[in-house]
Amino acid sequence: MRFVIDGTTGLLGRNLLFEILKQNLKSLDEIEIIILGKGSNGKTLECRMKEIIIDDGFDYLNLNKNSDYYEQIKERIIYIDFDLTKPDLGISRKALEILKKEKIDYFFHIAALSSFLDTPEIINQLNLINIEGTKHLLSLVKEIKVENFIFVSSAYHAGSSQNVIYPDFVNNSNIFRNPYEITKLRAELFLKKYAKKVRINHKIFRITTISGRLVENELGSINKYDVFYGWGLYFLKLKMKLFKNSINIYSVPFEIKLRINVHPESTMNIIPADFGAKLLLKTCLNGNVDDAYHLVNETDIPTKIVINKILENLNITGHMFVEQEPEDKTPFEQFYYRTVGKIFTPYIIDPPLHYNNDNLKGVMNEYNLKCPEMNETNFQKLMDYAKKHNFGISI
Ligand SMILES: NC(=O)c1ccc[n+]([C@@H]2O[C@H](COP(=O)([O-])OP(=O)(O)OC[C@H]3O[C@@H](n4cnc5c(N)ncnc54)[C@H](OP(=O)(O)O)[C@@H]3O)[C@@H](O)[C@H]2O)c1
C-alpha cells in the first residue's frame, strides 16, 4: 500500500502518520509512505520528521525512544521536499519519477495555513497556500496515478445559518468568520469541480477544532497552541508580563475584570488529533463511498466550561459572561476585543450547531471507534499537557 501525506510536521498530519505506522508496525514492508514537506529553521524535512517521529511518534507507538526502530521505519518512508506556494511545488524531477513510479493508493492533502488573522499579508498567504497550493497539488495528482485523493477541510466555513449542518452543505451566504474559512471553502469547491473534470476519486473531511491526543500516549500531546489553546496563551503571556519575576506563574493568583461575550448555550466541538486520524484513516481504508464527511466529536463541551477551565488552570479569576459585547468597555476590555477576542468571539456567540456525521457511524461501529468525550476530566488532561509545556513558550 502506497501513501502520500503532506502536513506531517503539523498536528493532524503527524497523528495520521503515526496511526498508519501503528497499524502496520508488524508488517512495515507492506507499506510505503511518501512524505511531502519542507525544511525549516535550517533543518531538512528529514531531520524535522526524524525528531517528530522519535520525540512524539514513539510515544504514540509505545516504542522505547532509545530503540533503533526509526531505522526500520525510515526504510519505508520517502521524503520529498515541496512547497505549496510554488506553481510546480518545487518538486525535483527525481522526486516526480518516484511519485510516478507506481500507483498511489491514498494521497492525503492535510497541509494548510490555519491563521484566523485578516491582515493583508496573512490573506495573501492564505490564498497562496490554501487555494493556489491545492490547485498546484491537483495538477500534480493529474500527472500521477492516484486511486484516492483525500482533502482535509474545515467544518466551520459552513457558518451558523442553520442548526444542523450536513457535510456537503455549501455556505453561499458570503458570511464567514474570517478569510481562512473562505479559503478552505474555495479550495473544496475547486477540488470538486476539477476532480469531476479530470476524474479524480476524492473525499473531503471537514474537521472541527483539533486538540491534543486523548487515546494514544502521551495524553494531551500537541505541537502547537492555537484555537482555544491560543486563547489561554494570550492570558498566560499577559500574566508573564505582569509577574515577570515569579518562579511559578501558575501559582500566582491574578484577578481580571473582563466581560466575555458568549451565547449562553454556546458549545465547542473539539476532536482529539489521534481519534481524528484514526477515523480518517479507517474511513478511507474501509472504502466508504460518500465524498464528504464531518470529522467531529460526538459530544460538545459547553464553551463556558472551556473558558472557566482555561482560566482556572492559569489561576485567573474575575471574569464574567455577558450576552452582548459591552459598549462601555474598560481599557483592558478594549484591548481584549481588539486582539484575541476579535478572533475568538465569532466562534462563541452562536447557539449550539450540530455537525451531522451519520455517514461515519457505520465505520465507527464496525471498528469500535468511540471519540473520547470532551468533558471536564478530559479537557483537564489537555490543560495538564499544555501547562507542562507552558503553552509552547519558554518561561
Ligand atoms: N487545527 C484545527 O483546529 C483545525 C480545524 C479545522 C480544520 N483544520 C484543517 O485541518 C488540517 C490540519 O490542520 P492542523 O492544525 O493539523 O495543521 P497545522 O498543525 O497548522 O500544520 C500545517 C501543516 O501544513 C504545512 N504547510 C504550511 N504551509 C505550507 C507550504 N507552503 N508548503 C508545504 N506545507 C505547508 C506545515 O508545514 P511546516 O511545518 O513546514 O510549516 C504543516 O505541516 C488543515 O487543512 C486545517 O485547515 C484544522
XYZ file of C-alpha atoms and ligand atoms in Angstrom:
443
model
C 0.000 0.000 0.000
C 1.403 3.398 -1.023
C 0.505 6.558 0.861
C 1.368 10.176 0.160
C 0.838 12.647 3.006
C 1.560 16.339 3.387
C 1.265 18.378 6.591
C 3.069 15.730 8.685
C 5.046 18.355 10.593
C 1.653 19.656 11.753
C -0.869 18.314 14.231
C -3.309 16.123 12.324
C -0.809 15.065 9.665
C 1.701 13.672 12.177
C -1.024 11.791 14.041
C -2.189 10.267 10.761
C 1.385 9.210 10.001
C 1.727 7.647 13.473
C -1.596 5.840 13.036
C -0.547 4.394 9.667
C 2.698 3.231 11.257
C 0.853 1.808 14.259
C -1.480 -0.229 12.079
C 1.457 -1.597 10.069
C 4.223 -1.843 12.646
C 4.449 -5.622 12.351
C 4.415 -5.596 8.559
C 6.226 -2.396 7.634
C 7.447 -3.864 4.362
C 3.857 -3.837 3.115
C 3.661 -0.047 3.122
C 5.474 2.873 1.560
C 4.844 6.372 2.845
C 5.860 9.373 0.781
C 6.035 12.474 2.926
C 5.758 15.830 1.194
C 7.037 18.717 3.271
C 9.688 21.337 3.713
C 12.712 22.115 5.766
C 12.506 24.868 8.344
C 14.885 26.858 10.569
C 17.938 25.300 8.950
C 16.639 21.752 9.400
C 15.877 19.493 6.472
C 12.481 17.855 6.141
C 14.013 14.500 7.020
C 15.712 15.899 10.093
C 12.447 17.517 11.270
C 10.491 14.329 10.713
C 13.067 12.150 12.456
C 12.711 14.316 15.563
C 8.912 14.293 15.327
C 8.746 10.519 14.897
C 11.114 9.788 17.776
C 10.003 12.524 20.199
C 6.252 12.288 19.637
C 5.586 9.264 17.429
C 7.411 6.746 19.610
C 5.045 7.638 22.467
C 2.087 7.037 20.143
C 3.606 3.720 19.063
C 4.627 2.753 22.619
C 8.243 2.362 21.482
C 11.299 2.985 23.598
C 12.892 6.258 22.480
C 16.326 4.625 22.742
C 15.411 1.801 20.391
C 16.660 1.831 16.813
C 13.142 1.452 15.435
C 13.479 4.690 13.493
C 15.910 2.951 11.137
C 13.271 0.354 10.292
C 10.579 2.993 9.878
C 12.872 5.140 7.735
C 13.224 2.268 5.277
C 9.532 2.663 4.456
C 9.490 6.457 4.157
C 10.497 8.624 1.237
C 10.902 12.322 1.985
C 10.150 14.763 -0.812
C 10.725 18.485 -0.497
C 7.805 20.549 -1.690
C 6.244 23.945 -1.172
C 2.562 24.534 -1.867
C 3.196 28.148 -2.806
C 5.295 27.221 -5.845
C 3.393 26.508 -9.071
C 5.462 23.369 -9.694
C 5.530 22.704 -5.922
C 9.324 22.907 -6.137
C 9.406 19.134 -6.657
C 12.570 17.817 -8.272
C 12.471 15.727 -11.426
C 13.814 12.750 -9.482
C 11.039 13.083 -6.892
C 8.463 13.274 -9.648
C 9.753 9.999 -11.035
C 9.340 8.398 -7.607
C 5.758 9.627 -7.417
C 5.020 8.393 -10.922
C 6.668 5.009 -10.452
C 3.660 3.132 -9.090
C 0.075 3.880 -8.256
C -0.615 5.731 -5.029
C -3.452 4.224 -3.037
C -4.146 7.173 -0.728
C -2.988 10.754 -1.163
C -3.784 12.901 1.895
C -3.698 16.670 1.450
C -3.682 17.995 5.005
C -1.226 20.901 4.833
C -2.711 24.381 5.143
C -2.262 27.727 6.764
C -4.725 27.935 9.665
C -4.397 31.567 10.679
C -7.604 33.399 11.672
C -5.998 36.826 11.197
C -7.165 39.199 8.484
C -4.105 41.316 7.726
C -3.269 41.747 4.012
C -0.112 39.623 4.354
C -1.993 36.766 6.012
C -4.825 36.943 3.471
C -2.243 36.735 0.719
C -0.599 33.704 2.336
C -3.968 32.028 2.950
C -4.873 32.395 -0.713
C -1.474 31.213 -1.823
C -1.214 28.149 0.436
C -4.819 27.046 0.863
C -6.284 27.800 -2.560
C -3.404 28.065 -5.037
C -1.477 25.355 -3.163
C -4.400 22.952 -3.528
C -4.596 23.788 -7.233
C -0.873 23.168 -7.653
C -1.200 19.848 -5.873
C -4.133 18.759 -8.024
C -2.103 19.461 -11.168
C 0.449 17.029 -9.798
C -2.231 14.469 -8.912
C -3.457 14.591 -12.504
C 0.038 13.609 -13.684
C 0.456 10.606 -11.392
C -1.748 7.598 -10.625
C -3.752 8.377 -7.517
C -6.538 5.992 -6.510
C -7.953 8.172 -3.727
C -7.321 11.843 -3.068
C -8.303 12.976 0.423
C -8.606 16.625 1.361
C -8.902 17.788 4.964
C -11.051 20.859 5.256
C -12.806 22.810 7.980
C -16.340 22.313 9.303
C -16.545 25.994 10.192
C -16.839 27.554 6.743
C -20.437 26.279 6.740
C -21.200 29.255 9.019
C -24.031 29.223 11.530
C -27.153 29.905 9.493
C -28.607 26.514 10.398
C -28.521 24.352 13.499
C -27.892 21.073 11.706
C -25.140 21.153 9.113
C -24.593 18.318 6.644
C -21.062 17.565 5.413
C -21.784 18.587 1.836
C -23.510 21.858 2.752
C -22.154 24.852 0.825
C -22.361 28.228 2.506
C -23.475 30.660 -0.174
C -24.243 33.452 2.291
C -20.916 35.207 1.923
C -20.810 35.420 5.719
C -17.642 33.924 7.157
C -15.861 34.434 10.441
C -12.504 35.102 8.815
C -10.624 34.827 5.483
C -9.254 31.385 6.449
C -12.756 29.883 6.269
C -13.276 31.357 2.793
C -10.030 29.855 1.510
C -10.893 26.389 2.801
C -14.310 26.518 1.117
C -12.848 27.797 -2.161
C -10.255 25.027 -2.155
C -13.039 22.473 -1.652
C -15.124 23.922 -4.477
C -12.146 23.922 -6.817
C -11.342 20.319 -5.911
C -14.901 19.160 -6.578
C -15.045 20.846 -9.988
C -11.569 19.784 -11.052
C -11.944 16.229 -9.774
C -15.113 15.843 -11.793
C -13.419 17.196 -14.908
C -10.294 15.057 -14.771
C -11.856 12.165 -12.816
C -10.053 12.148 -9.529
C -11.640 9.898 -6.936
C -11.777 12.127 -3.875
C -13.106 12.577 -0.362
C -13.409 15.719 1.724
C -13.213 15.546 5.516
C -14.425 18.650 7.305
C -12.981 18.689 10.774
C -13.914 20.787 13.818
C -11.406 22.044 16.403
C -8.467 19.683 16.805
C -6.991 19.137 20.278
C -4.128 17.144 21.724
C -4.381 13.359 21.920
C -6.797 11.583 24.237
C -6.413 7.984 23.127
C -2.733 7.351 22.498
C 0.343 8.324 24.501
C 1.276 10.898 25.608
C -2.189 12.020 26.596
C -2.701 15.672 25.738
C 0.223 15.698 23.304
C 0.107 18.646 20.939
C 2.764 20.513 18.990
C 1.154 23.952 18.745
C -1.083 26.150 20.813
C -3.709 27.801 18.656
C -7.538 27.851 18.635
C -8.757 27.508 22.255
C -5.200 26.940 23.476
C -4.311 30.250 21.774
C -6.948 31.967 23.877
C -5.255 30.588 27.009
C -1.816 31.502 25.686
C -2.931 35.126 25.459
C -3.700 35.211 29.189
C -0.574 33.277 30.100
C 1.537 35.855 28.227
C -0.340 38.655 29.947
C 0.418 37.153 33.347
C 4.050 36.626 32.408
C 4.364 40.278 31.530
C 2.810 41.366 34.816
C 4.577 38.861 37.067
C 7.984 38.729 35.408
C 9.840 37.518 38.454
C 7.534 34.727 39.550
C 9.070 31.310 39.886
C 5.811 29.530 39.155
C 3.481 31.651 37.060
C 0.565 29.234 37.597
C 0.686 29.597 41.373
C 0.268 33.384 41.282
C -3.394 34.350 41.567
C -4.497 37.075 39.207
C -7.838 38.853 39.027
C -9.040 40.395 35.789
C -12.166 42.399 35.175
C -13.350 41.026 31.877
C -16.852 40.626 30.483
C -16.713 37.837 27.932
C -19.342 37.884 25.195
C -20.648 34.349 24.788
C -24.002 32.844 23.821
C -25.489 31.298 26.992
C -25.845 27.890 25.310
C -22.727 28.026 23.140
C -20.799 24.762 22.857
C -17.500 23.789 21.274
C -16.821 20.713 19.203
C -13.298 19.517 19.931
C -11.899 16.348 18.404
C -8.642 14.830 19.695
C -5.990 14.621 16.957
C -5.392 10.896 17.415
C -9.064 9.989 17.243
C -9.499 12.224 14.175
C -6.571 10.484 12.483
C -7.908 7.007 13.299
C -11.368 7.756 11.958
C -9.986 9.479 8.868
C -7.771 6.509 8.029
C -10.341 3.809 8.766
C -12.991 5.567 6.701
C -10.660 5.745 3.705
C -9.383 2.179 4.025
C -12.925 0.925 4.519
C -13.840 2.187 1.088
C -16.788 4.312 2.201
C -18.427 5.730 -0.869
C -19.507 9.218 0.207
C -17.322 12.125 -0.803
C -17.971 14.455 2.162
C -17.694 13.765 5.898
C -17.676 15.614 9.189
C -14.826 14.608 11.487
C -16.304 15.675 14.788
C -16.671 14.745 18.413
C -19.968 13.064 19.289
C -20.308 15.346 22.313
C -19.816 19.075 22.506
C -18.419 20.789 25.564
C -20.122 23.972 26.814
C -17.994 26.997 25.911
C -18.352 28.410 29.420
C -16.731 25.245 30.825
C -13.828 25.609 28.363
C -13.285 29.239 29.347
C -13.626 28.539 33.081
C -11.242 25.585 32.899
C -8.591 27.532 30.980
C -8.713 30.464 33.387
C -8.811 28.184 36.436
C -5.659 26.446 35.158
C -3.982 29.810 34.739
C -5.121 30.812 38.239
C -7.122 33.741 36.887
C -10.441 34.882 38.364
C -12.749 37.856 37.958
C -14.233 37.213 34.512
C -17.943 37.102 33.851
C -20.108 36.096 30.912
C -22.346 38.530 29.046
C -24.686 38.059 26.106
C -23.634 41.218 24.255
C -20.237 42.757 23.696
C -20.082 45.563 26.308
C -20.355 49.092 24.943
C -18.716 50.746 27.968
C -15.527 48.732 27.705
C -12.679 49.209 30.163
C -9.255 49.810 28.563
C -8.416 46.138 29.120
C -11.682 45.028 27.530
C -10.989 47.299 24.551
C -7.650 45.579 24.159
C -9.211 42.131 24.539
C -11.898 42.732 21.889
C -9.326 44.212 19.510
C -6.983 41.237 19.820
C -7.765 37.692 20.943
C -11.455 38.467 21.433
C -11.722 39.521 17.803
C -10.606 36.050 16.722
C -12.419 34.002 19.361
C -15.760 35.822 19.780
C -17.264 34.918 16.361
C -16.977 31.240 17.324
C -18.790 31.526 20.658
C -21.742 33.822 20.065
C -23.981 31.310 18.303
C -26.327 28.724 19.803
C -25.032 25.151 19.506
C -24.527 23.862 15.966
C -24.784 20.195 15.097
C -22.352 18.837 12.523
C -24.066 15.757 11.167
C -21.771 12.713 10.976
C -24.284 9.958 10.245
C -22.223 8.657 7.321
C -19.358 7.815 9.708
C -21.455 5.914 12.246
C -21.133 2.625 10.302
C -17.338 2.644 10.303
C -17.251 3.782 13.935
C -19.486 0.883 14.981
C -17.674 -1.641 12.813
C -14.256 -0.792 14.245
C -15.464 0.147 17.714
C -14.133 3.676 17.364
C -15.533 5.935 20.039
C -14.447 9.523 20.337
C -13.280 10.404 23.859
C -15.979 12.569 25.362
C -14.885 16.173 25.694
C -15.851 16.661 29.337
C -14.163 18.466 32.229
C -11.939 15.475 33.047
C -10.630 15.040 29.522
C -10.309 18.776 28.964
C -8.159 18.891 32.107
C -5.815 16.321 30.511
C -5.344 18.739 27.605
C -4.625 21.556 30.042
C -2.166 19.409 32.046
C -0.097 18.812 28.920
C -0.334 22.454 27.827
C 0.809 23.649 31.240
C 3.643 21.133 31.370
C 4.881 22.711 28.133
C 3.912 26.281 29.088
C 1.646 26.501 26.057
C 4.745 26.292 23.868
C 6.662 29.239 25.361
C 9.786 29.215 27.437
C 9.372 30.829 30.834
N -6.333 22.756 13.900
C -7.662 22.858 13.845
O -8.326 23.048 14.886
C -8.368 22.730 12.524
C -9.746 22.969 12.484
C -10.426 22.822 11.260
C -9.729 22.431 10.123
N -8.385 22.218 10.185
C -7.697 21.773 8.961
O -7.079 20.528 9.253
C -5.838 20.410 8.563
C -4.739 20.095 9.560
O -4.664 21.149 10.500
P -3.511 21.169 11.580
O -3.960 22.089 12.645
O -3.113 19.784 11.897
O -2.340 21.879 10.745
P -1.011 22.539 11.320
O -0.614 21.866 12.587
O -1.197 24.026 11.336
O 0.056 22.149 10.216
C 0.046 22.732 8.966
C 0.929 21.913 8.048
O 0.904 22.498 6.746
C 2.232 22.655 6.287
N 2.377 23.790 5.387
C 2.001 25.071 5.605
N 2.370 25.839 4.560
C 2.961 25.021 3.653
C 3.534 25.220 2.373
N 3.603 26.423 1.813
N 4.046 24.149 1.719
C 4.018 22.917 2.296
N 3.475 22.662 3.504
C 2.968 23.697 4.178
C 3.040 22.903 7.565
O 4.393 22.672 7.291
P 5.536 23.477 8.112
O 5.613 22.809 9.436
O 6.740 23.283 7.262
O 5.086 24.904 8.199
C 2.392 21.877 8.485
O 2.919 20.591 8.243
C -5.634 21.736 7.815
O -6.029 21.547 6.491
C -6.581 22.699 8.525
O -7.049 23.691 7.649
C -7.688 22.359 11.359
